[in-house]
XYZ file of C-alpha atoms in Angstrom:
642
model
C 179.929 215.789 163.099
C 181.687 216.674 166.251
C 179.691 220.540 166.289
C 176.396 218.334 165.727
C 177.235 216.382 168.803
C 178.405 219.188 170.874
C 175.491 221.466 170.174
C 172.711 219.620 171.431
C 173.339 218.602 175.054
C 170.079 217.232 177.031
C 167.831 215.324 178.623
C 167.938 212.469 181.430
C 168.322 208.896 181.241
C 168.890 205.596 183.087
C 171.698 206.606 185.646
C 174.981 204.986 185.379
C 175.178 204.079 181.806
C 178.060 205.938 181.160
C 179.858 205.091 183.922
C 179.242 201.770 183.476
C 179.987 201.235 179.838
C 182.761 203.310 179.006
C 183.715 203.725 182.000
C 185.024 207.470 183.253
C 187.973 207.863 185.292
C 187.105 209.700 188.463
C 184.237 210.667 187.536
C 180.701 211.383 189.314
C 177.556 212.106 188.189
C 174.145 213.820 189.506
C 173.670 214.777 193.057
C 176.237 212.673 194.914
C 179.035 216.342 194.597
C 175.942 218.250 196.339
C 178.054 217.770 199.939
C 181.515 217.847 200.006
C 184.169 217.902 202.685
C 185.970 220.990 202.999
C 189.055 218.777 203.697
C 190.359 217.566 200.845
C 193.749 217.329 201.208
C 196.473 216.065 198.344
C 197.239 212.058 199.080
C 199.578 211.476 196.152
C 201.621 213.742 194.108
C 202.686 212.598 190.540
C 204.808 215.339 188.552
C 203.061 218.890 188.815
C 199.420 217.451 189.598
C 197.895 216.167 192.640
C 195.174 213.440 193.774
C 193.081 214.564 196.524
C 191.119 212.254 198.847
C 188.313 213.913 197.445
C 189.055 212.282 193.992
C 190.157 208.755 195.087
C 187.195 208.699 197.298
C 184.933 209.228 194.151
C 186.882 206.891 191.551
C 186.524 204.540 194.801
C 182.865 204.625 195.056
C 182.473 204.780 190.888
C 184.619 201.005 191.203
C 182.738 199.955 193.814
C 179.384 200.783 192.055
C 180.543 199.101 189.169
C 180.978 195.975 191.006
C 177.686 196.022 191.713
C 176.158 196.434 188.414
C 178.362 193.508 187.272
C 177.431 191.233 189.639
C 174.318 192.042 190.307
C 172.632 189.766 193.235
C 176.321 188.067 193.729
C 177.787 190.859 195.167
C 178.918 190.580 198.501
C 180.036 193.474 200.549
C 181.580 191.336 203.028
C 184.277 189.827 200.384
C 185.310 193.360 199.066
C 189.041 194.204 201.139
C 187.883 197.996 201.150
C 191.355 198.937 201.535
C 193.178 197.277 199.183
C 190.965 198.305 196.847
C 191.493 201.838 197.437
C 194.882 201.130 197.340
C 194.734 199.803 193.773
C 191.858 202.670 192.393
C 194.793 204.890 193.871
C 197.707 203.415 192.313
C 195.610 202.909 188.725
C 195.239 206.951 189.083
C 198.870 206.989 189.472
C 199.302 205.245 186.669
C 197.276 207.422 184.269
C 198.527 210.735 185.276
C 202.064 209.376 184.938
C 201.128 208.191 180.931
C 198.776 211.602 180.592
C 201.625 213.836 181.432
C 204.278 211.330 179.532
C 202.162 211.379 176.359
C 201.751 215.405 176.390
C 205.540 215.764 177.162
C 206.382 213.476 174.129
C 204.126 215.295 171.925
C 200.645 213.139 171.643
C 197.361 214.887 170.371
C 193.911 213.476 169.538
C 192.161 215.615 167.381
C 188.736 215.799 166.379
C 188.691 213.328 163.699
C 190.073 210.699 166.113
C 187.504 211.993 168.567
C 184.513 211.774 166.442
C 185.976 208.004 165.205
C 186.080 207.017 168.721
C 182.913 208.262 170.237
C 180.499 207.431 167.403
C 181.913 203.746 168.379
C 180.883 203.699 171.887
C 177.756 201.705 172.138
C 176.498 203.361 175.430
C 175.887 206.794 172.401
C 174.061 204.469 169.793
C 170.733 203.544 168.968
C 169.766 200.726 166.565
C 173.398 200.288 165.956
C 174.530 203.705 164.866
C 175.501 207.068 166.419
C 172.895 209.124 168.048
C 173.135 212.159 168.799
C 170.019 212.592 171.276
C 171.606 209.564 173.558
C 174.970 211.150 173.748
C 173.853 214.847 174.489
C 171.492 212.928 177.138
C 173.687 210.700 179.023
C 176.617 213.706 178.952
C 173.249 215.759 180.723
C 172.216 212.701 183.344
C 176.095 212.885 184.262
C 176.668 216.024 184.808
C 179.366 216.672 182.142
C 179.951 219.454 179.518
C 180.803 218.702 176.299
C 184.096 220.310 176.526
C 185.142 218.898 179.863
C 183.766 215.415 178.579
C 185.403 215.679 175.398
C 189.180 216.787 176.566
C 188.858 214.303 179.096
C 188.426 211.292 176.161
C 191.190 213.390 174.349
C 193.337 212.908 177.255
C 192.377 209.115 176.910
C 193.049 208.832 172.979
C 196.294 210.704 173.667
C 197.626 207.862 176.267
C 196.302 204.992 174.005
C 198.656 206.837 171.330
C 201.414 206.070 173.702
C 200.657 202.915 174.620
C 200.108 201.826 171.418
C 203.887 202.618 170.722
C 205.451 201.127 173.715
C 203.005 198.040 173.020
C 204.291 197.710 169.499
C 207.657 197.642 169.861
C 207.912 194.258 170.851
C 209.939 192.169 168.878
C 209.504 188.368 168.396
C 211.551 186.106 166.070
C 210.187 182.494 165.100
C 212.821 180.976 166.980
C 211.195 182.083 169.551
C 208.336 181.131 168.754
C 209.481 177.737 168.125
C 210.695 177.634 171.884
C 207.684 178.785 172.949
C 205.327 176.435 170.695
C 207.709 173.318 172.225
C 206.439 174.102 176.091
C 203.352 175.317 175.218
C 202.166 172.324 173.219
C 204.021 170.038 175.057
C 202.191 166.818 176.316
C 202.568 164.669 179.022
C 201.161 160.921 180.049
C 200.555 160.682 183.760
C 199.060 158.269 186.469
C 197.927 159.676 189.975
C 196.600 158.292 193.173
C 194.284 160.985 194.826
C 194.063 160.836 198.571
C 190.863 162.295 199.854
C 190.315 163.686 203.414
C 186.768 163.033 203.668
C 187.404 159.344 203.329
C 189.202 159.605 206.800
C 187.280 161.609 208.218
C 185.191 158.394 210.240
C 188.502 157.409 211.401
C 189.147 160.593 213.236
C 187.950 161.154 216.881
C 188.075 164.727 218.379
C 187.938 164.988 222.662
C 186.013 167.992 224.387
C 189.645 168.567 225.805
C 191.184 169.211 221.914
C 187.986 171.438 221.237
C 188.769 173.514 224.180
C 192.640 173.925 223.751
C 191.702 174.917 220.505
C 189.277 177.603 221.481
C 192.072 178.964 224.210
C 194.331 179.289 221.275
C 191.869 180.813 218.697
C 190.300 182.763 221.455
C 191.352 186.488 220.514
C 189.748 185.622 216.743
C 186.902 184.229 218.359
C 185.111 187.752 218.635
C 181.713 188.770 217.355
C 182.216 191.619 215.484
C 180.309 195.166 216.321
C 177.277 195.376 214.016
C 174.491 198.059 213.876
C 170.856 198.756 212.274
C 169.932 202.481 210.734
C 167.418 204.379 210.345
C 166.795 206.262 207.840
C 164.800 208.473 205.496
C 165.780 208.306 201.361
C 165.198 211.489 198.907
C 165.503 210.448 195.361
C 164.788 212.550 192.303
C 162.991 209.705 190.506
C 160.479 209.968 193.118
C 159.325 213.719 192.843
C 156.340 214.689 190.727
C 157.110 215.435 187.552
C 155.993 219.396 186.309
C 153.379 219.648 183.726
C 154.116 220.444 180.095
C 154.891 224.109 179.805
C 152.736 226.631 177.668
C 154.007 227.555 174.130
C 155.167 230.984 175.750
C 157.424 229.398 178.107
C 159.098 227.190 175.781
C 159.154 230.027 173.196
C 161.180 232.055 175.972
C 163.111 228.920 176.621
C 163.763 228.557 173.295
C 165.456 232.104 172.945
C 167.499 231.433 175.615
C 169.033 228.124 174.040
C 168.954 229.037 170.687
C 172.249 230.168 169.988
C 174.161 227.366 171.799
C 171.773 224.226 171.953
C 169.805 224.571 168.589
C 172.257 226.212 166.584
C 175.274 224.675 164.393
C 178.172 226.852 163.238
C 179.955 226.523 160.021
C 182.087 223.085 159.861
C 184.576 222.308 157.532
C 186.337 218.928 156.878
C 189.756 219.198 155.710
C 192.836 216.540 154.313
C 196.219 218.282 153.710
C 199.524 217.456 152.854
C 202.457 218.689 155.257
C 205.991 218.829 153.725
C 208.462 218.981 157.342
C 211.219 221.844 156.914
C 213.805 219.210 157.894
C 217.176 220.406 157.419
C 217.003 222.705 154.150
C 213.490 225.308 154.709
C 214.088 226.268 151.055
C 213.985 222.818 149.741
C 210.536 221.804 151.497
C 209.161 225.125 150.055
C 210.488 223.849 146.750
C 208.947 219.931 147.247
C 205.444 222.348 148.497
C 205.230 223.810 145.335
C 206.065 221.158 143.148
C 203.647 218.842 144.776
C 200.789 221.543 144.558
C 201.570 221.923 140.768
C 201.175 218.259 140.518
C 197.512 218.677 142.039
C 196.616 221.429 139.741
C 198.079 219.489 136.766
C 194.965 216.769 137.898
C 196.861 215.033 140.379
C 194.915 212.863 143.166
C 194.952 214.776 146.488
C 194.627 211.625 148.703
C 197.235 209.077 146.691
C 200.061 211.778 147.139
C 199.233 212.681 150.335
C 199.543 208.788 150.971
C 203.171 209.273 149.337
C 204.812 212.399 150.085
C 203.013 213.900 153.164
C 204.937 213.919 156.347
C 202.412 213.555 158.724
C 202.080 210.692 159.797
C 199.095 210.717 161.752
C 197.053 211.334 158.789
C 199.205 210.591 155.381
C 197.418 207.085 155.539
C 194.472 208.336 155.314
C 195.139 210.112 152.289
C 195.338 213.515 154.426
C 192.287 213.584 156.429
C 192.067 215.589 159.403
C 188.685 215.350 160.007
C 186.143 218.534 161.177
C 188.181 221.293 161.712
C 186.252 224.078 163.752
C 186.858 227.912 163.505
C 188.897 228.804 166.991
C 189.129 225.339 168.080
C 192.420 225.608 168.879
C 193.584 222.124 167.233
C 195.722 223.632 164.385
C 197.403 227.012 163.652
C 196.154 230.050 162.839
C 197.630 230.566 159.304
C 196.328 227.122 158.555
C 192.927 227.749 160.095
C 192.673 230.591 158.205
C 194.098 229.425 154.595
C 190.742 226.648 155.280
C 188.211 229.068 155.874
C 189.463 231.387 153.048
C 188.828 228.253 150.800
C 184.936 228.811 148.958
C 183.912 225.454 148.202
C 184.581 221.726 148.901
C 187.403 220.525 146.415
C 189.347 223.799 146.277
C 192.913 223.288 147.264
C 195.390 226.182 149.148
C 199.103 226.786 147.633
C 201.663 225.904 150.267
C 200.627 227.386 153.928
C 203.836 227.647 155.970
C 203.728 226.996 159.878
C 205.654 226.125 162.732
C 205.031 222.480 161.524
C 206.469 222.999 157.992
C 204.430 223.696 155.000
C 200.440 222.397 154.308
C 198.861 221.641 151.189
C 195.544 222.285 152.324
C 191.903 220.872 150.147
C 189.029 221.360 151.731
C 186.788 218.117 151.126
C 183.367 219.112 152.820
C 181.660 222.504 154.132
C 178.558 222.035 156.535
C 176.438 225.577 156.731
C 175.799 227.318 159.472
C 172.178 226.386 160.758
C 169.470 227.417 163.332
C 166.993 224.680 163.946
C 163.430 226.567 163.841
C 161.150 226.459 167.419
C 158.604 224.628 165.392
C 160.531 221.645 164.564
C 158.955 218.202 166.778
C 162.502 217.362 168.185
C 163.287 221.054 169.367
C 159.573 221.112 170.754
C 160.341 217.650 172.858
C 163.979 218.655 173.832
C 162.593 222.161 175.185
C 159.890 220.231 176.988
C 162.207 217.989 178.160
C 164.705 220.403 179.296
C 162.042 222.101 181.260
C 160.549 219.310 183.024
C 164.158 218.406 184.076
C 164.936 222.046 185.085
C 161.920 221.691 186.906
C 162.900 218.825 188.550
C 166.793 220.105 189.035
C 164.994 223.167 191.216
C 162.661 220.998 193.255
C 165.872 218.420 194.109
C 168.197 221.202 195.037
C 165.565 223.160 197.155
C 164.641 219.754 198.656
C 168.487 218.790 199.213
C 169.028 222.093 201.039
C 165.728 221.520 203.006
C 166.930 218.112 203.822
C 170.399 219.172 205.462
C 169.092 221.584 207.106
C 166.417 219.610 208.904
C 168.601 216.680 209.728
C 171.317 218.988 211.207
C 168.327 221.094 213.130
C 166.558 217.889 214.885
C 169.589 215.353 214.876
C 168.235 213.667 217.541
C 165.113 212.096 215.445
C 164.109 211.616 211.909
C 160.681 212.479 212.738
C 160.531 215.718 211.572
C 162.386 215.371 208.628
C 160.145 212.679 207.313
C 157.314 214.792 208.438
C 158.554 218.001 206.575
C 159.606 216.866 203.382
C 156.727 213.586 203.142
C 159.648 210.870 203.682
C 159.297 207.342 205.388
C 161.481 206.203 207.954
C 163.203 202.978 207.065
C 165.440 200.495 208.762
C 168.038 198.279 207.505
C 169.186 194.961 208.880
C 172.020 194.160 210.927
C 175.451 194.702 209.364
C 179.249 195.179 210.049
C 181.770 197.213 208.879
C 182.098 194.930 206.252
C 178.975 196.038 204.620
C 175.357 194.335 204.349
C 172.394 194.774 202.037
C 170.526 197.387 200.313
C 171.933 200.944 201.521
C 174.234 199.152 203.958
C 176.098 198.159 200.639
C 177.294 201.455 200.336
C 180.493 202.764 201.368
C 179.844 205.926 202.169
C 176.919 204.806 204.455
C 178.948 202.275 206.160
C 181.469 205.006 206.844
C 178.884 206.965 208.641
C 177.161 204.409 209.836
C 180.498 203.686 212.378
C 182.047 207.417 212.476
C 181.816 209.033 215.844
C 178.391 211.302 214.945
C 176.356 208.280 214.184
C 177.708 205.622 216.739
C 178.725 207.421 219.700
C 177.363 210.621 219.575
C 173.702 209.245 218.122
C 172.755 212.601 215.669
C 171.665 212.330 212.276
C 174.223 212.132 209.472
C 174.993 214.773 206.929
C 173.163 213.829 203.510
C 174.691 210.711 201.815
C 174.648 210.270 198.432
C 174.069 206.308 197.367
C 173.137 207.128 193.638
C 173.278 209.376 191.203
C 169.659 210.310 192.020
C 169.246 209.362 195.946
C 170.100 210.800 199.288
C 170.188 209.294 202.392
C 169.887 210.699 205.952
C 170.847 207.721 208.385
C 170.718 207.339 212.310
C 171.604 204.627 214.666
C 168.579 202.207 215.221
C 170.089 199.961 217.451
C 173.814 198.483 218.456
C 175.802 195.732 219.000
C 179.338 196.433 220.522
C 182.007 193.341 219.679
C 182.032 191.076 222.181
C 183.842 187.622 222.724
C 182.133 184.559 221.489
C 181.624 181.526 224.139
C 182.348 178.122 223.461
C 179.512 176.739 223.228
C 178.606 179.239 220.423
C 181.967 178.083 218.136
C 181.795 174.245 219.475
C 180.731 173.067 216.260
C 182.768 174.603 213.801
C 185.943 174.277 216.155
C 185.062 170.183 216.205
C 184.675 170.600 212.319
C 188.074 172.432 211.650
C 189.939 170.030 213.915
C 188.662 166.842 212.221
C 189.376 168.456 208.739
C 193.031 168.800 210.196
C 193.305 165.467 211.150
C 191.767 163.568 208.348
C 194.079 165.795 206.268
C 197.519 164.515 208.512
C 195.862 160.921 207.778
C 196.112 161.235 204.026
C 198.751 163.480 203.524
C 200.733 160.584 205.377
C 199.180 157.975 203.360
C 200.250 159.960 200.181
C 203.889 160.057 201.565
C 203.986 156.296 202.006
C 202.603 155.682 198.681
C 205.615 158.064 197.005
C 208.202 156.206 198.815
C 206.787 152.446 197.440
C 206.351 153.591 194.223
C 209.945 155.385 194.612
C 210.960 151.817 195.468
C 210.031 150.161 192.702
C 206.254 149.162 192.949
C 203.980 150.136 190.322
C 201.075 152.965 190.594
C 198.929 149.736 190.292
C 200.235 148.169 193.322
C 200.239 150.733 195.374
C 196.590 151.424 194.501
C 195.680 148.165 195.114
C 197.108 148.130 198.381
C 194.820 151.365 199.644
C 191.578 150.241 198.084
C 191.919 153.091 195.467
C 192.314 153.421 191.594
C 195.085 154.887 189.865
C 193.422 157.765 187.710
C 194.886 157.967 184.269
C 193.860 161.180 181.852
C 195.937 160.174 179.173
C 198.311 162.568 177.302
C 197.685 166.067 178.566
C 199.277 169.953 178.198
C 198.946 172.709 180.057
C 196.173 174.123 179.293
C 193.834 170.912 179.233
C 190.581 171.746 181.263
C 188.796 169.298 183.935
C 191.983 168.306 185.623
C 192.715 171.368 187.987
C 195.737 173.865 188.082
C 197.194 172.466 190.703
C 197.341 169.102 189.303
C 198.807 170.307 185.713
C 201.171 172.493 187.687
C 202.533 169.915 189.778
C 202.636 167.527 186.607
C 204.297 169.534 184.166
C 206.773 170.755 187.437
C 208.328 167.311 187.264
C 211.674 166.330 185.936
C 211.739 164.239 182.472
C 211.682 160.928 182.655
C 214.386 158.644 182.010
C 213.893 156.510 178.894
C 213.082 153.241 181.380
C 211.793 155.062 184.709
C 209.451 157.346 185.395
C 209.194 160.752 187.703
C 207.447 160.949 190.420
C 205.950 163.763 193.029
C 203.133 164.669 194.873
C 201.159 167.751 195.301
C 198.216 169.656 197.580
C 195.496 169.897 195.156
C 191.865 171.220 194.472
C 189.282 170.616 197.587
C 191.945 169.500 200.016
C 193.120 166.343 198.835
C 196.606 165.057 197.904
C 197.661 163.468 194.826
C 200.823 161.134 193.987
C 201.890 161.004 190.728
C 203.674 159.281 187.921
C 205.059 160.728 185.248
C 205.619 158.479 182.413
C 206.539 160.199 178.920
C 207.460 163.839 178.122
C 206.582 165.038 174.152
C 207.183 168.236 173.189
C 205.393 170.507 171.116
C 205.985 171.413 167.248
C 205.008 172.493 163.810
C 203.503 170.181 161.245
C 206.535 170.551 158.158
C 206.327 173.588 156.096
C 204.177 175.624 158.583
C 204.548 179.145 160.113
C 204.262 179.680 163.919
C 201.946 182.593 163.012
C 199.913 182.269 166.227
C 202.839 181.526 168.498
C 204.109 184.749 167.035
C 200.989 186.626 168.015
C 200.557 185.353 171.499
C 204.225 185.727 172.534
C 204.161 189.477 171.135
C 201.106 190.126 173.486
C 203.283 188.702 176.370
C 206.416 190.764 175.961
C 204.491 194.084 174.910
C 202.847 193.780 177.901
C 206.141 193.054 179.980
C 207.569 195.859 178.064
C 204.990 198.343 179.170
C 205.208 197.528 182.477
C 208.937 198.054 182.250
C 207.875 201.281 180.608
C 205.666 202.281 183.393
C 208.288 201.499 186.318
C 210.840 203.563 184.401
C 208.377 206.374 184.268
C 207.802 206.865 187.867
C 211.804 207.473 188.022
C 211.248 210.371 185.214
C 208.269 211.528 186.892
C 208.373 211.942 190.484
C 205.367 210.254 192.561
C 205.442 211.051 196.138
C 202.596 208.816 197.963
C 201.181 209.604 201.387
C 199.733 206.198 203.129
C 196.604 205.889 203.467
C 194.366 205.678 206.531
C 194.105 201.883 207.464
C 190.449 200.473 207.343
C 189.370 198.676 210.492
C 189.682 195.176 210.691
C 186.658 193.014 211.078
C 186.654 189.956 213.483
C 185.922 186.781 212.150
């Protein structure tokens, strides 16, 4: 039940869960919104709402924690493109505000039976395989969400995946179509290919001191060592404070009081089904289809088979009516509606015709949950009032310690002596990194940004807080620095040597590949020519597209090729996996197709997926001309030398 869930909101658990699993837009969780800039100025406008940096800068750091989850220990800062990344978090929020204000325009809603549906699905909320209630109110707690803002958020999220499910499904696809498709897709082709390597020329290839130093002359400006810098710095994390003690009875009695009404109480529910007769074009007529319809249910009539029938909602007529829980004052459905359910006295009773703006309802209601008060003495209202205290506790000794923390880092910014001192924190260091990112905190984007802002770097004070979890704060200060400088070279020797005997050995084959085209274009066979170069034509047999263990490039080349003629064959060559080149011969082109007398049923399917997709993104273009979207650019990120 959707009261059950919202009534009992508490308790921590492991951070990130949430964000990980289900995956919140924009969201952000614990203590990292305890500093905020007091600029936060609009970057993109879509319709009547606004994106802030503020709120790209969070659903930035939320994708780039993400990342690291997923990867775990093969994350690499130094291959994330910071900016285009924020460029594509930006444009993805874009995208959703555009198909959240499209969807309300058009008339979407999620109510609470979809709601419940969907959350008691998520697997981050169950336990043992089904719903529970304890690990949703929890991880809503550890994230700092309300029920109601989580809840209209995911409503918001239902209400665009109503939308999209309409764009998505009117694709069309006829098996002609299919039939095309099937033909290219199955298709098969028989090739030979010669595959010249550039290692194997490599111990032909002699490189001068005189080509390694015109080389570094011309590379010379990418030749730089980029700035990198150390920190120091002290860490406050809540996981890491002393737990309190478990409070007396009194205390949790007074607790108790205090959250009785709103975290251990459950109102009156009702579930509902109805049936809803549209006024169309003749109001007297519905009223007249209303009444005859409930006559039929008092005559014995089933309530869910005509509602299957004759309802005109369509959002719930398939399921023989059912709305789901329908709160008193929720807001979800009229008040004349609202109030024809709660007049009802018992589950199975059934309203006469309820007119509202909608048209008429045929109301039953199918369930009635009683308004209950779970008693102090009950074991899980004990453990979620200790629980609740312990993490008030713990709330209070974080925040006081937070404040304690700014305020000591601002007061002796030129050491973290005394704020390691004061609060009981140890200094730390972290290695050498760029602006690219490095290990442990230095992974962090927020860090790196103040690692190499103007405070840290130049000035040399102690940063403002910075949160790198949803449980940690950092205070960081330059330990030492390295400014970019220009590499000599005797320092890039090697690798310059390296990349010019790569280049040569690669001129080497790719020439050998040419002259091996033009014999076989002449008339010798893949056999010959083979022979000739001490190599061995390679021969995979009939392949399609999709056949693994060959490489894309290969297959792309391959199946880029003209036909055949019935006594010649095509021939190309191509730049493939690793470096190398490849000639080949293509000998015999068959195309795909149906055994006799069977569908293209998963043609059908796959094609669909292709053009629903196309179609949305058509969709989406066409929206940004409905909706305005005015974009400011965004600050470029620093380059990093190589």
């Amino acid at each position: 039940m959707m009261q059950q869930i919202r009534d009992s909101l508490n308790g921590p658990v492991i951070v990130g869960v949430l964000l990980l699993i289900i995956g919140i837009p924009f969201a952000f969780s614990g203590i990292e919104g305890y500093f905020q800039s007091n600029a936060n100025p609009p970057i993109a406008k879509v319709g009547d709402s606004k994106i802030t940096a503020d709120q790209l800068n969070r659903a930035y750091e939320q994708r780039y924690r993400r990342l690291q989850q997923l990867l775990g220990e093969n994350f690499r800062a130094d291959q994330i493109n910071s900016q285009r990344m924020r460029e594509s978090v930006l444009q993805e929020m874009v995208q959703t505000s555009l198909l959240q204000q499209q969807a309300k325009s058009s008339g979407y809603r999620a109510g609470d039976a979809a709601l419940r549906d969907y959350l008691t699905a998520v697997p981050a909320f169950q336990e043992n395989g089904k719903f529970s209630t304890q690990r949703y109110k929890e991880l809503l707690a550890q994230n700092s969400y309300t029920t109601d803002s989580f809840e209209a958020q995911q409503r918001d999220t239902l209400m665009v995946e109503q939308l999209r499910d309409v764009v998505l499904g009117s694709a069309v696809v006829t098996p002609d179509d299919a039939k095309l498709a099937l033909r290219l897709s199955k298709q098969e082709r028989n090739f030979q290919y010669l595959q010249f390597e550039p290692a194997k020329y490599l111990a032909d290839v002699t490189v001068t001191p005189e080509q390694i130093a015109a080389r570094y002359e011309e590379r010379k400006a990418s030749l730089q060592a980029p700035e990198r810098i150390k920190l120091a710095f002290v860490e406050l994390a809540q996981s890491k404070l002393a737990k309190a003690a478990a409070p007396s009875a009194d205390i949790l009695k007074t607790l108790y009081e205090a959250e009785k009404a709103t975290r251990f109480s459950t109102p009156e529910t009702r579930k509902a089904s109805h049936i809803l007769i549209n006024f169309g074009a003749d109001k007297e007529a519905a009223r007249k289809k209303a009444d005859d319809l409930y006559a039929q249910l008092k005559g014995g009539a089933n309530f869910a088979e005509l509602a299957k029938t004759a309802s005109d909602d369509p959002g719930s007529k398939n399921k023989g009516g059912d709305l789901g829980i329908i709160k008193r004052g929720d807001g979800l459905l009229p008040p004349k509606f609202e109030s024809a359910l709660y007049g009802l006295s018992k589950a199975g009773d059934t309203s006469e015709p309820v007119e509202t703006e909608f048209g008429f309802h045929i109301i039953k209601l199918t369930e009635l949950s009683d308004a209950r008060t779970q008693a102090f003495e009950e074991a899980d209202v004990q453990k979620a009032l200790t629980d609740l205290y312990i993490n008030k506790e713990l709330q209070l000794q974080i925040q006081e310690k937070s404040k304690q923390l700014e305020q000591l880092a601002f007061e002796s910014d030129a050491s973290l002596e005394p704020v390691a001192k004061e609060l009981g924190l140890t200094i730390e260091t972290t290695d050498w990194f760029t602006r690219a990112g490095g290990a442990g905190i230095a992974a962090n984007p927020a860090v790196i940004e103040a690692a190499f802002s103007q405070a840290v770097l130049t000035d040399g004070v102690n940063s403002k807080p910075i949160s790198v979890d949803a449980d940690r704060l950092v205070v960081v200060r330059k330990a030492e620095y390295e400014a970019p400088r220009q590499r000599q070279l005797a320092e890039v020797e090697a690798t310059l040597r390296d990349e010019l005997r790569n280049e040569q050995a690669r001129a080497k084959a790719v020439a050998d590949a040419k002259a091996a085209l033009e014999a076989l274009k002449s008339g010798k066979t893949i056999e010959e020519v083979a022979a000739s170069l001490n190599l061995t034509a390679q021969s995979p047999g009939p392949s399609t597209r999709s056949r693994s263990g060959l490489g894309l490039a290969l297959l792309d080349a391959v199946f880029k090729l003209p036909r055949p003629a019935a006594t010649t064959s095509s021939y190309g060559e191509a730049s493939i996996e690793g470096g190398a080149t490849a000639v080949i011969e293509l000998k015999t082109v068959v195309d795909g197709s149906l055994k006799p007398g069977t569908e293209p049923a998963g043609e059908l399917a796959s094609i669909r997926e292709a053009r629903a997709g196309a179609e949305f993104n058509a969709y989406h273009e066409a929206l940004k001309k409905l909706i305005k979207v005015e974009l400011k650019e965004l600050p470029a990120q620093e380059p990093v030398a190589p």
